[in-house]
Amino acid sequence: MKNSFDYYLDVREFPDDLDIIIKNIGFSHNKPNYTHGYDRREYYILHYIIAGSGIYTVNGKTYHLSAFDGYVVPPDTSVIYIADSETPWTVYWVGFYGKNASAFLERAKINNANLTFHYDQDDTITKDMESLFSLVQKPTRTGEMLLSYVYHILGTLSSQYRRSVDLFSTHNHFYACVQYIKNNIRLPIQVQDIADDQNLSTSQVYRIFKNNCGLSPHQYIDKAKIEKACEFIRDTNLSYQEISFLVGYEYISHFFKVFKKVTGCTPSTYKKLIFENKL
């Protein structure tokens, strides 16, 4: 039984000026140690592994890839890939070119410096590849039908990259906000103060804290202040009034209320437990 299929399309199915033009669509369940090399094709080939593993070598770099990884063969580039000796990979691919093919890949941060990717959030790409492979064999299919799946694959990869960038940015903002709180622990910090420092809206600050630590900014501020107050209680002989002032609470009654809310006990009980080595 044949285990590799590659269907080439008639370029007349697509106008010459399209952003993306599909060259071929294929599927292969490779034998152990199967080795193949492309010698400078004139188009991109995007592969997606649905099972097994193997090695991809391009531009002097070698990548060990497995299920839900993908790799792109760029135009005019010699590459080699080898299926694993024990768990050879099963792969779908789509070859394409066009005036904006590289731009669509770049939106997913796929370029000559980064020719591999990983997608395991769901089975979107697997289903799109399966649909492409099934559709290309039907005599009634059109180029537009095939392109819709290619665009969806590229859009899925682009969306994943943007989410990772947004998450990285959110983490950066969170740590900057935390540092602001630490640096201003003696002040009566408001959410607006943090927002102004980070050039964010207060609603953005709320989302950043909720997404990164599960607390509201107010809850985090109180937690940070009380943790600092606990340090003073453990390491100094300062009065509660002085400690309250040093962590930014104007009224000692408010300090006591927040302390008990955060720690579950009063400052005096906390000090006693420290003395008795129970904390």
Short mmCIF file of C-alpha atoms in Angstrom, two decimals, residues 117-262:
data_model
loop_
_atom_site.label_atom_id
_atom_site.label_comp_id
_atom_site.label_asym_id
_atom_site.label_seq_id
_atom_site.Cartn_x
_atom_site.Cartn_y
_atom_site.Cartn_z
CA PHE A 117 6.79 26.05 14.89
CA HIS A 118 4.67 24.14 17.38
CA TYR A 119 0.87 24.09 17.56
CA ASP A 120 -1.00 21.85 20.00
CA GLN A 121 -3.78 24.09 21.31
CA ASP A 122 -6.40 22.13 19.39
CA ASP A 123 -6.76 20.10 16.20
CA THR A 124 -7.36 23.10 13.93
CA ILE A 125 -4.26 22.67 11.77
CA THR A 126 -4.64 18.89 11.61
CA LYS A 127 -8.23 19.23 10.39
CA ASP A 128 -7.27 21.92 7.87
CA MET A 129 -4.50 19.73 6.49
CA GLU A 130 -6.81 16.74 6.30
CA SER A 131 -9.41 18.85 4.48
CA LEU A 132 -6.82 20.16 2.03
CA PHE A 133 -5.59 16.66 1.27
CA SER A 134 -9.12 15.32 0.81
CA LEU A 135 -10.29 18.29 -1.24
CA VAL A 136 -7.34 18.35 -3.65
CA GLN A 137 -8.39 14.88 -4.87
CA LYS A 138 -11.92 15.96 -5.81
CA PRO A 139 -12.46 16.97 -9.44
CA THR A 140 -15.11 19.53 -8.44
CA ARG A 141 -12.89 21.49 -6.06
CA THR A 142 -11.69 24.98 -6.92
CA GLY A 143 -8.54 26.93 -6.13
CA GLU A 144 -10.57 29.23 -3.89
CA MET A 145 -11.72 26.27 -1.79
CA LEU A 146 -8.15 25.12 -1.30
CA LEU A 147 -6.88 28.62 -0.54
CA SER A 148 -9.43 29.06 2.23
CA TYR A 149 -7.75 26.28 4.21
CA VAL A 150 -4.24 27.60 3.57
CA TYR A 151 -5.27 31.06 4.76
CA HIS A 152 -6.88 29.50 7.83
CA ILE A 153 -3.69 27.60 8.68
CA LEU A 154 -1.57 30.72 8.32
CA GLY A 155 -4.11 32.74 10.29
CA THR A 156 -4.07 30.18 13.10
CA LEU A 157 -0.28 30.34 13.34
CA SER A 158 -0.33 34.14 13.21
CA SER A 159 -2.95 34.30 15.96
CA GLN A 160 -0.89 31.96 18.15
CA TYR A 161 2.16 34.18 17.72
CA ARG A 162 0.22 37.34 18.60
CA ARG A 163 -1.18 35.66 21.73
CA SER A 164 2.33 34.70 22.84
CA VAL A 165 3.54 38.28 22.28
CA ASP A 166 0.56 39.69 24.19
CA LEU A 167 1.19 37.27 27.05
CA PHE A 168 4.87 38.21 27.17
CA SER A 169 3.91 41.89 27.21
CA THR A 170 1.40 41.24 29.99
CA HIS A 171 4.04 39.46 32.07
CA ASN A 172 6.44 42.36 31.56
CA HIS A 173 3.81 44.88 32.68
CA PHE A 174 2.93 42.75 35.71
CA TYR A 175 6.52 42.59 36.95
CA ALA A 176 6.92 46.33 36.34
CA CYS A 177 3.74 46.99 38.35
CA VAL A 178 4.99 44.75 41.17
CA GLN A 179 8.29 46.61 41.21
CA TYR A 180 6.43 49.93 41.41
CA ILE A 181 4.52 48.66 44.46
CA LYS A 182 7.73 47.48 46.15
CA ASN A 183 9.45 50.80 45.47
CA ASN A 184 6.52 52.78 46.90
CA ILE A 185 5.43 50.47 49.72
CA ARG A 186 5.41 53.39 52.22
CA LEU A 187 2.91 55.36 50.16
CA PRO A 188 -0.90 54.96 50.07
CA ILE A 189 -0.75 53.43 46.57
CA GLN A 190 -3.83 53.66 44.35
CA VAL A 191 -4.51 51.70 41.15
CA GLN A 192 -4.40 54.97 39.22
CA ASP A 193 -0.83 55.53 40.44
CA ILE A 194 0.23 52.20 38.93
CA ALA A 195 -1.67 52.91 35.71
CA ASP A 196 0.00 56.32 35.35
CA ASP A 197 3.45 54.85 35.98
CA GLN A 198 2.94 52.19 33.27
CA ASN A 199 0.96 54.38 30.82
CA LEU A 200 -2.00 52.02 31.11
CA SER A 201 -5.67 52.41 31.91
CA THR A 202 -6.92 51.23 35.30
CA SER A 203 -8.96 48.51 33.57
CA GLN A 204 -5.76 47.23 31.90
CA VAL A 205 -4.04 47.14 35.29
CA TYR A 206 -6.92 45.12 36.73
CA ARG A 207 -6.70 42.59 33.86
CA ILE A 208 -2.91 42.31 34.19
CA PHE A 209 -3.11 41.46 37.89
CA LYS A 210 -6.05 39.07 37.52
CA ASN A 211 -4.38 37.22 34.63
CA ASN A 212 -0.99 36.93 36.34
CA CYS A 213 -1.74 36.32 40.02
CA GLY A 214 -5.52 35.97 40.38
CA LEU A 215 -5.74 39.02 42.64
CA SER A 216 -7.08 42.49 42.06
CA PRO A 217 -4.51 45.33 42.25
CA HIS A 218 -5.99 46.39 45.62
CA GLN A 219 -5.64 42.87 46.99
CA TYR A 220 -2.06 42.61 45.76
CA ILE A 221 -1.13 46.00 47.25
CA ASP A 222 -2.55 45.03 50.65
CA LYS A 223 -0.77 41.66 50.48
CA ALA A 224 2.57 43.32 49.66
CA LYS A 225 2.16 45.90 52.42
CA ILE A 226 1.26 43.31 55.05
CA GLU A 227 4.16 41.07 54.01
CA LYS A 228 6.44 44.06 54.59
CA ALA A 229 4.72 44.74 57.92
CA CYS A 230 5.40 41.13 58.94
CA GLU A 231 9.09 41.70 58.23
CA PHE A 232 9.09 44.72 60.54
CA ILE A 233 7.33 42.73 63.27
CA ARG A 234 9.85 39.87 62.98
CA ASP A 235 13.01 41.93 62.63
CA THR A 236 12.46 45.17 64.60
CA ASN A 237 11.02 46.53 67.83
CA LEU A 238 8.93 49.16 66.06
CA SER A 239 5.46 49.87 67.41
CA TYR A 240 2.40 48.90 65.40
CA GLN A 241 1.72 52.59 64.90
CA GLU A 242 5.16 53.07 63.36
CA ILE A 243 4.85 49.96 61.21
CA SER A 244 1.42 51.08 60.03
CA PHE A 245 2.92 54.38 58.91
CA LEU A 246 5.94 52.72 57.26
CA VAL A 247 3.72 50.56 55.03
CA GLY A 248 1.45 53.40 54.00
CA TYR A 249 -1.62 53.14 56.25
CA GLU A 250 -2.68 56.47 57.70
CA TYR A 251 -4.89 54.98 60.40
CA ILE A 252 -3.76 52.13 62.62
CA SER A 253 -7.33 50.81 62.76
CA HIS A 254 -7.23 50.32 58.99
CA PHE A 255 -3.83 48.64 59.29
CA PHE A 256 -5.18 46.18 61.89
CA LYS A 257 -8.21 45.41 59.73
CA VAL A 258 -6.15 44.70 56.61
CA PHE A 259 -3.54 42.73 58.56
CA LYS A 260 -6.15 40.34 59.91
CA LYS A 261 -7.80 40.03 56.50
CA VAL A 262 -4.51 39.06 54.85
#
